[in-house]
Amino acid sequence: MLPEFSLTEWYDISTGRLRGNRPVVERRLVDLQGCFADEGEYAALLSRENPLLYTVTAVDHSEGVGDLHYGLGVLHPGKVGSEYFMTKGHLHSWREAAEVYIGLSGRGVMLLEDEAAGESRLEPLEANSIVYVPGRTAHRTMNVGDKPLVYLGVYPARAGHDYGAIAKSNFRMIVVEQDGRPVMMARDNSL
Ligand code: S6P
Ligand code: ZN
């Protein structure tokens, strides 16, 4: 069955959202407890304000075996200490599920971490860039610019989100601003 709308018609480039009343996930600073390496800076910022970090508007047609879901993410600029505003990050519950991210506007990076080997990689995510996230790979997005980062993530309908593994051990690497640029470093050696 054909979908009830064309994605291009529904996409609102000014907000990075889909028009209409699609459910939007909103995550604020308080929802990212334990994600930022500098807990002191995190607590200090949270005591002053609880900014909106990002929204995700997901389109999920159905849960059929071959179906795809996609989500429009809008990640706002900002930092906690020297760490950029980021998403919580997750593995897919169905570990084999891969994902493609397409950058639409703004400047960001994606931190990828292979679950088994623990290898990490940083990839740019900005207008006209594409990031392939293989299965069994934890992924987290950071805004390294000064405007909202808008992107589309496309993934198998059955992928699901596993936030638990990240909540337990977090990513091994962090991304901080050094001399105006994003730099990846080991969490243990940081700060
Ligand atoms: C879903 C896809 C994205 C994220 C979004 C927010 O598989 O990777 O739509 O959900 O970037 O990140 P997170 O880690 O809070 O779900
Ligand atoms: Zn994902």
PDB file of C-alpha atoms and ligand atoms in Angstrom:
ATOM      1  CA  MET A   1       0.000   0.000   0.000  1.00  0.00           C
ATOM      2  CA  LEU A   2       1.322   3.453  -0.860  1.00  0.00           C
ATOM      3  CA  PRO A   3       2.052   5.745   2.091  1.00  0.00           C
ATOM      4  CA  GLU A   4      -0.519   8.459   2.760  1.00  0.00           C
ATOM      5  CA  PHE A   5       1.927  11.304   2.081  1.00  0.00           C
ATOM      6  CA  SER A   6       5.093  12.258   0.285  1.00  0.00           C
ATOM      7  CA  LEU A   7       7.983  12.797   2.681  1.00  0.00           C
ATOM      8  CA  THR A   8       9.272  15.791   0.719  1.00  0.00           C
ATOM      9  CA  GLU A   9       5.915  17.541   0.927  1.00  0.00           C
ATOM     10  CA  TRP A  10       5.673  16.951   4.644  1.00  0.00           C
ATOM     11  CA  TYR A  11       9.216  17.886   5.497  1.00  0.00           C
ATOM     12  CA  ASP A  12       9.477  21.378   6.959  1.00  0.00           C
ATOM     13  CA  ILE A  13      12.992  22.560   6.249  1.00  0.00           C
ATOM     14  CA  SER A  14      12.772  25.515   8.650  1.00  0.00           C
ATOM     15  CA  THR A  15      12.221  23.302  11.679  1.00  0.00           C
ATOM     16  CA  GLY A  16      13.551  19.967  10.449  1.00  0.00           C
ATOM     17  CA  ARG A  17      10.220  18.443  11.450  1.00  0.00           C
ATOM     18  CA  LEU A  18       7.464  16.713   9.585  1.00  0.00           C
ATOM     19  CA  ARG A  19       4.293  18.752   9.286  1.00  0.00           C
ATOM     20  CA  GLY A  20       1.187  17.609  11.071  1.00  0.00           C
ATOM     21  CA  ASN A  21       0.812  16.095  14.477  1.00  0.00           C
ATOM     22  CA  ARG A  22       3.368  13.338  14.374  1.00  0.00           C
ATOM     23  CA  PRO A  23       4.658  12.345  17.791  1.00  0.00           C
ATOM     24  CA  VAL A  24       7.902  14.079  18.701  1.00  0.00           C
ATOM     25  CA  VAL A  25      10.405  12.732  21.211  1.00  0.00           C
ATOM     26  CA  GLU A  26      11.971  15.587  23.173  1.00  0.00           C
ATOM     27  CA  ARG A  27      15.113  15.125  25.223  1.00  0.00           C
ATOM     28  CA  ARG A  28      16.310  17.739  27.662  1.00  0.00           C
ATOM     29  CA  LEU A  29      19.551  17.972  29.592  1.00  0.00           C
ATOM     30  CA  VAL A  30      18.020  16.136  32.545  1.00  0.00           C
ATOM     31  CA  ASP A  31      17.318  13.113  30.302  1.00  0.00           C
ATOM     32  CA  LEU A  32      21.041  12.677  29.569  1.00  0.00           C
ATOM     33  CA  GLN A  33      22.095  11.854  33.116  1.00  0.00           C
ATOM     34  CA  GLY A  34      25.402   9.941  33.020  1.00  0.00           C
ATOM     35  CA  CYS A  35      26.209  10.727  29.361  1.00  0.00           C
ATOM     36  CA  PHE A  36      28.610  13.661  29.834  1.00  0.00           C
ATOM     37  CA  ALA A  37      32.074  12.935  31.215  1.00  0.00           C
ATOM     38  CA  ASP A  38      32.326  16.089  33.318  1.00  0.00           C
ATOM     39  CA  GLU A  39      29.686  15.458  35.973  1.00  0.00           C
ATOM     40  CA  GLY A  40      30.496  18.721  37.759  1.00  0.00           C
ATOM     41  CA  GLU A  41      29.822  20.815  34.644  1.00  0.00           C
ATOM     42  CA  TYR A  42      26.677  18.777  33.960  1.00  0.00           C
ATOM     43  CA  ALA A  43      25.305  19.391  37.461  1.00  0.00           C
ATOM     44  CA  ALA A  44      26.252  23.081  37.317  1.00  0.00           C
ATOM     45  CA  LEU A  45      24.423  23.660  34.027  1.00  0.00           C
ATOM     46  CA  LEU A  46      21.407  21.646  35.171  1.00  0.00           C
ATOM     47  CA  SER A  47      21.149  23.724  38.337  1.00  0.00           C
ATOM     48  CA  ARG A  48      20.777  26.836  36.151  1.00  0.00           C
ATOM     49  CA  GLU A  49      18.633  25.520  33.276  1.00  0.00           C
ATOM     50  CA  ASN A  50      17.305  22.409  31.593  1.00  0.00           C
ATOM     51  CA  PRO A  51      17.703  23.151  27.879  1.00  0.00           C
ATOM     52  CA  LEU A  52      16.097  21.168  25.096  1.00  0.00           C
ATOM     53  CA  LEU A  53      18.939  19.168  23.501  1.00  0.00           C
ATOM     54  CA  TYR A  54      17.089  17.450  20.652  1.00  0.00           C
ATOM     55  CA  THR A  55      13.849  16.277  19.145  1.00  0.00           C
ATOM     56  CA  VAL A  56      13.161  13.233  16.991  1.00  0.00           C
ATOM     57  CA  THR A  57      10.075  12.956  14.797  1.00  0.00           C
ATOM     58  CA  ALA A  58       9.785   9.340  13.749  1.00  0.00           C
ATOM     59  CA  VAL A  59       7.703   7.935  10.920  1.00  0.00           C
ATOM     60  CA  ASP A  60       6.845   4.331  11.467  1.00  0.00           C
ATOM     61  CA  HIS A  61       4.507   2.990   8.826  1.00  0.00           C
ATOM     62  CA  SER A  62       4.315  -0.576  10.069  1.00  0.00           C
ATOM     63  CA  GLU A  63       6.360  -3.345  11.599  1.00  0.00           C
ATOM     64  CA  GLY A  64       6.543  -5.658   8.568  1.00  0.00           C
ATOM     65  CA  VAL A  65       9.701  -7.703   8.018  1.00  0.00           C
ATOM     66  CA  GLY A  66      10.907  -5.592   5.090  1.00  0.00           C
ATOM     67  CA  ASP A  67       9.644  -2.230   6.302  1.00  0.00           C
ATOM     68  CA  LEU A  68      11.781   0.812   7.055  1.00  0.00           C
ATOM     69  CA  HIS A  69      11.341   3.487   9.686  1.00  0.00           C
ATOM     70  CA  TYR A  70      12.898   6.917   9.563  1.00  0.00           C
ATOM     71  CA  GLY A  71      13.358   9.679  12.054  1.00  0.00           C
ATOM     72  CA  LEU A  72      14.135  13.362  11.609  1.00  0.00           C
ATOM     73  CA  GLY A  73      16.478  14.530  14.323  1.00  0.00           C
ATOM     74  CA  VAL A  74      17.110  18.160  15.321  1.00  0.00           C
ATOM     75  CA  LEU A  75      20.050  18.478  17.714  1.00  0.00           C
ATOM     76  CA  HIS A  76      20.646  21.937  19.150  1.00  0.00           C
ATOM     77  CA  PRO A  77      24.072  23.568  19.559  1.00  0.00           C
ATOM     78  CA  GLY A  78      25.668  23.910  22.979  1.00  0.00           C
ATOM     79  CA  LYS A  79      28.206  22.360  25.302  1.00  0.00           C
ATOM     80  CA  VAL A  80      28.589  20.900  28.762  1.00  0.00           C
ATOM     81  CA  GLY A  81      32.091  22.031  29.674  1.00  0.00           C
ATOM     82  CA  SER A  82      34.070  21.209  26.543  1.00  0.00           C
ATOM     83  CA  GLU A  83      31.752  18.372  25.427  1.00  0.00           C
ATOM     84  CA  TYR A  84      29.230  19.091  22.701  1.00  0.00           C
ATOM     85  CA  PHE A  85      25.499  18.561  23.123  1.00  0.00           C
ATOM     86  CA  MET A  86      24.840  14.972  22.091  1.00  0.00           C
ATOM     87  CA  THR A  87      22.166  12.311  21.766  1.00  0.00           C
ATOM     88  CA  LYS A  88      21.852   9.558  24.373  1.00  0.00           C
ATOM     89  CA  GLY A  89      23.196   7.025  21.914  1.00  0.00           C
ATOM     90  CA  HIS A  90      22.089   3.442  21.536  1.00  0.00           C
ATOM     91  CA  LEU A  91      22.538   0.026  20.030  1.00  0.00           C
ATOM     92  CA  HIS A  92      19.630  -1.467  18.141  1.00  0.00           C
ATOM     93  CA  SER A  93      17.683  -4.100  20.075  1.00  0.00           C
ATOM     94  CA  TRP A  94      17.853  -6.251  16.957  1.00  0.00           C
ATOM     95  CA  ARG A  95      21.643  -6.126  16.816  1.00  0.00           C
ATOM     96  CA  GLU A  96      21.959  -6.955  13.116  1.00  0.00           C
ATOM     97  CA  ALA A  97      20.001  -3.833  12.165  1.00  0.00           C
ATOM     98  CA  ALA A  98      22.114  -1.238  10.349  1.00  0.00           C
ATOM     99  CA  GLU A  99      21.137   2.383   9.745  1.00  0.00           C
ATOM    100  CA  VAL A 100      21.880   5.201   7.302  1.00  0.00           C
ATOM    101  CA  TYR A 101      22.131   8.796   8.510  1.00  0.00           C
ATOM    102  CA  ILE A 102      21.766  11.618   6.015  1.00  0.00           C
ATOM    103  CA  GLY A 103      22.879  15.077   7.083  1.00  0.00           C
ATOM    104  CA  LEU A 104      20.476  17.864   6.036  1.00  0.00           C
ATOM    105  CA  SER A 105      21.766  21.024   7.700  1.00  0.00           C
ATOM    106  CA  GLY A 106      24.115  22.180  10.427  1.00  0.00           C
ATOM    107  CA  ARG A 107      27.444  20.649  11.437  1.00  0.00           C
ATOM    108  CA  GLY A 108      27.808  17.493  13.471  1.00  0.00           C
ATOM    109  CA  VAL A 109      29.762  14.315  14.012  1.00  0.00           C
ATOM    110  CA  MET A 110      28.753  10.750  14.766  1.00  0.00           C
ATOM    111  CA  LEU A 111      30.616   8.571  17.207  1.00  0.00           C
ATOM    112  CA  LEU A 112      30.455   4.903  16.215  1.00  0.00           C
ATOM    113  CA  GLU A 113      31.599   2.094  18.513  1.00  0.00           C
ATOM    114  CA  ASP A 114      31.752  -1.546  17.514  1.00  0.00           C
ATOM    115  CA  GLU A 115      30.087  -3.490  20.324  1.00  0.00           C
ATOM    116  CA  ALA A 116      32.358  -6.531  20.245  1.00  0.00           C
ATOM    117  CA  ALA A 117      35.763  -5.025  19.455  1.00  0.00           C
ATOM    118  CA  GLY A 118      35.172  -1.668  21.130  1.00  0.00           C
ATOM    119  CA  GLU A 119      36.740   0.161  18.163  1.00  0.00           C
ATOM    120  CA  SER A 120      35.589   3.738  17.714  1.00  0.00           C
ATOM    121  CA  ARG A 121      35.331   6.089  14.776  1.00  0.00           C
ATOM    122  CA  LEU A 122      34.232   9.687  14.326  1.00  0.00           C
ATOM    123  CA  GLU A 123      32.420  10.617  11.113  1.00  0.00           C
ATOM    124  CA  PRO A 124      31.211  14.028   9.955  1.00  0.00           C
ATOM    125  CA  LEU A 125      27.448  14.523   9.682  1.00  0.00           C
ATOM    126  CA  GLU A 126      26.444  17.698   7.871  1.00  0.00           C
ATOM    127  CA  ALA A 127      24.537  18.797   4.770  1.00  0.00           C
ATOM    128  CA  ASN A 128      25.183  16.326   1.942  1.00  0.00           C
ATOM    129  CA  SER A 129      27.022  13.801   4.099  1.00  0.00           C
ATOM    130  CA  ILE A 130      25.964  10.223   4.673  1.00  0.00           C
ATOM    131  CA  VAL A 131      27.009   7.933   7.517  1.00  0.00           C
ATOM    132  CA  TYR A 132      26.497   4.185   7.415  1.00  0.00           C
ATOM    133  CA  VAL A 133      26.080   2.604  10.836  1.00  0.00           C
ATOM    134  CA  PRO A 134      26.623  -1.167  10.583  1.00  0.00           C
ATOM    135  CA  GLY A 135      24.757  -3.591  12.824  1.00  0.00           C
ATOM    136  CA  ARG A 136      26.175  -4.171  16.320  1.00  0.00           C
ATOM    137  CA  THR A 137      27.467  -0.600  16.389  1.00  0.00           C
ATOM    138  CA  ALA A 138      26.591   1.889  19.120  1.00  0.00           C
ATOM    139  CA  HIS A 139      25.950   5.365  17.683  1.00  0.00           C
ATOM    140  CA  ARG A 140      25.768   8.829  19.194  1.00  0.00           C
ATOM    141  CA  THR A 141      25.452  12.192  17.428  1.00  0.00           C
ATOM    142  CA  MET A 142      26.990  15.535  18.464  1.00  0.00           C
ATOM    143  CA  ASN A 143      26.345  19.052  17.230  1.00  0.00           C
ATOM    144  CA  VAL A 144      29.746  20.711  16.709  1.00  0.00           C
ATOM    145  CA  GLY A 145      28.424  23.880  15.064  1.00  0.00           C
ATOM    146  CA  ASP A 146      26.438  26.899  16.161  1.00  0.00           C
ATOM    147  CA  LYS A 147      23.134  26.124  14.392  1.00  0.00           C
ATOM    148  CA  PRO A 148      20.725  23.199  14.816  1.00  0.00           C
ATOM    149  CA  LEU A 149      21.973  19.964  13.253  1.00  0.00           C
ATOM    150  CA  VAL A 150      19.183  18.365  11.203  1.00  0.00           C
ATOM    151  CA  TYR A 151      19.454  14.795   9.950  1.00  0.00           C
ATOM    152  CA  LEU A 152      17.429  11.829   8.812  1.00  0.00           C
ATOM    153  CA  GLY A 153      18.075   8.316  10.129  1.00  0.00           C
ATOM    154  CA  VAL A 154      16.688   5.342   8.172  1.00  0.00           C
ATOM    155  CA  TYR A 155      16.587   1.917   9.781  1.00  0.00           C
ATOM    156  CA  PRO A 156      14.735  -1.402   9.663  1.00  0.00           C
ATOM    157  CA  ALA A 157      11.309  -1.185  11.281  1.00  0.00           C
ATOM    158  CA  ARG A 158      12.249  -3.988  13.642  1.00  0.00           C
ATOM    159  CA  ALA A 159      15.502  -2.367  14.821  1.00  0.00           C
ATOM    160  CA  GLY A 160      14.282  -1.037  18.184  1.00  0.00           C
ATOM    161  CA  HIS A 161      16.438   0.923  20.649  1.00  0.00           C
ATOM    162  CA  ASP A 162      18.622  -0.564  23.367  1.00  0.00           C
ATOM    163  CA  TYR A 163      19.661   2.271  25.685  1.00  0.00           C
ATOM    164  CA  GLY A 164      20.491  -0.050  28.569  1.00  0.00           C
ATOM    165  CA  ALA A 165      23.952  -1.122  27.405  1.00  0.00           C
ATOM    166  CA  ILE A 166      25.008   2.508  26.929  1.00  0.00           C
ATOM    167  CA  ALA A 167      23.558   3.556  30.272  1.00  0.00           C
ATOM    168  CA  LYS A 168      25.693   0.871  31.943  1.00  0.00           C
ATOM    169  CA  SER A 169      29.080   1.408  30.325  1.00  0.00           C
ATOM    170  CA  ASN A 170      28.704   4.576  28.204  1.00  0.00           C
ATOM    171  CA  PHE A 171      30.865   5.048  25.080  1.00  0.00           C
ATOM    172  CA  ARG A 172      34.606   4.497  25.519  1.00  0.00           C
ATOM    173  CA  MET A 173      35.454   7.723  23.743  1.00  0.00           C
ATOM    174  CA  ILE A 174      34.292  11.265  24.274  1.00  0.00           C
ATOM    175  CA  VAL A 175      34.280  14.177  21.847  1.00  0.00           C
ATOM    176  CA  VAL A 176      35.439  17.555  23.124  1.00  0.00           C
ATOM    177  CA  GLU A 177      36.183  20.905  21.577  1.00  0.00           C
ATOM    178  CA  GLN A 178      39.884  21.692  21.385  1.00  0.00           C
ATOM    179  CA  ASP A 179      41.113  24.791  19.569  1.00  0.00           C
ATOM    180  CA  GLY A 180      37.655  25.143  18.047  1.00  0.00           C
ATOM    181  CA  ARG A 181      37.583  21.610  16.643  1.00  0.00           C
ATOM    182  CA  PRO A 182      35.997  18.312  17.683  1.00  0.00           C
ATOM    183  CA  VAL A 183      38.578  15.872  19.044  1.00  0.00           C
ATOM    184  CA  MET A 184      37.906  12.280  20.065  1.00  0.00           C
ATOM    185  CA  MET A 185      39.713  11.022  23.171  1.00  0.00           C
ATOM    186  CA  ALA A 186      39.507   8.106  25.587  1.00  0.00           C
ATOM    187  CA  ARG A 187      36.999   8.737  28.395  1.00  0.00           C
ATOM    188  CA  ASP A 188      39.480   7.524  31.004  1.00  0.00           C
ATOM    189  CA  ASN A 189      42.177  10.000  29.963  1.00  0.00           C
ATOM    190  CA  SER A 190      39.833  12.894  29.709  1.00  0.00           C
ATOM    191  CA  LEU A 191      39.255  15.880  31.987  1.00  0.00           C
TER     192      LEU A 191
HETATM  193  C1  S6P B   1      17.108   5.552  15.514  1.00  0.00           C
HETATM  194  C2  S6P B   1      18.084   6.596  15.055  1.00  0.00           C
HETATM  195  C3  S6P B   1      17.783   8.055  15.434  1.00  0.00           C
HETATM  196  C4  S6P B   1      17.944   8.329  16.940  1.00  0.00           C
HETATM  197  C5  S6P B   1      18.056   9.809  17.242  1.00  0.00           C
HETATM  198  C6  S6P B   1      18.126  10.136  18.733  1.00  0.00           C
HETATM  199  O1  S6P B   1      17.625   4.257  15.302  1.00  0.00           O
HETATM  200  O2  S6P B   1      19.399   6.240  15.404  1.00  0.00           O
HETATM  201  O3  S6P B   1      16.523   8.434  15.000  1.00  0.00           O
HETATM  202  O4  S6P B   1      16.895   7.754  17.670  1.00  0.00           O
HETATM  203  O5  S6P B   1      19.204  10.310  16.636  1.00  0.00           O
HETATM  204  O6  S6P B   1      19.128   9.421  19.372  1.00  0.00           O
HETATM  205  P1  S6P B   1      18.828   8.506  20.640  1.00  0.00           P
HETATM  206  O7  S6P B   1      20.131   7.817  20.936  1.00  0.00           O
HETATM  207  O8  S6P B   1      18.348   9.378  21.740  1.00  0.00           O
HETATM  208  O9  S6P B   1      17.742   7.537  20.201  1.00  0.00           O
HETATM  209 ZN    ZN B   2      19.797   4.007  15.617  1.00  0.00          ZN
END
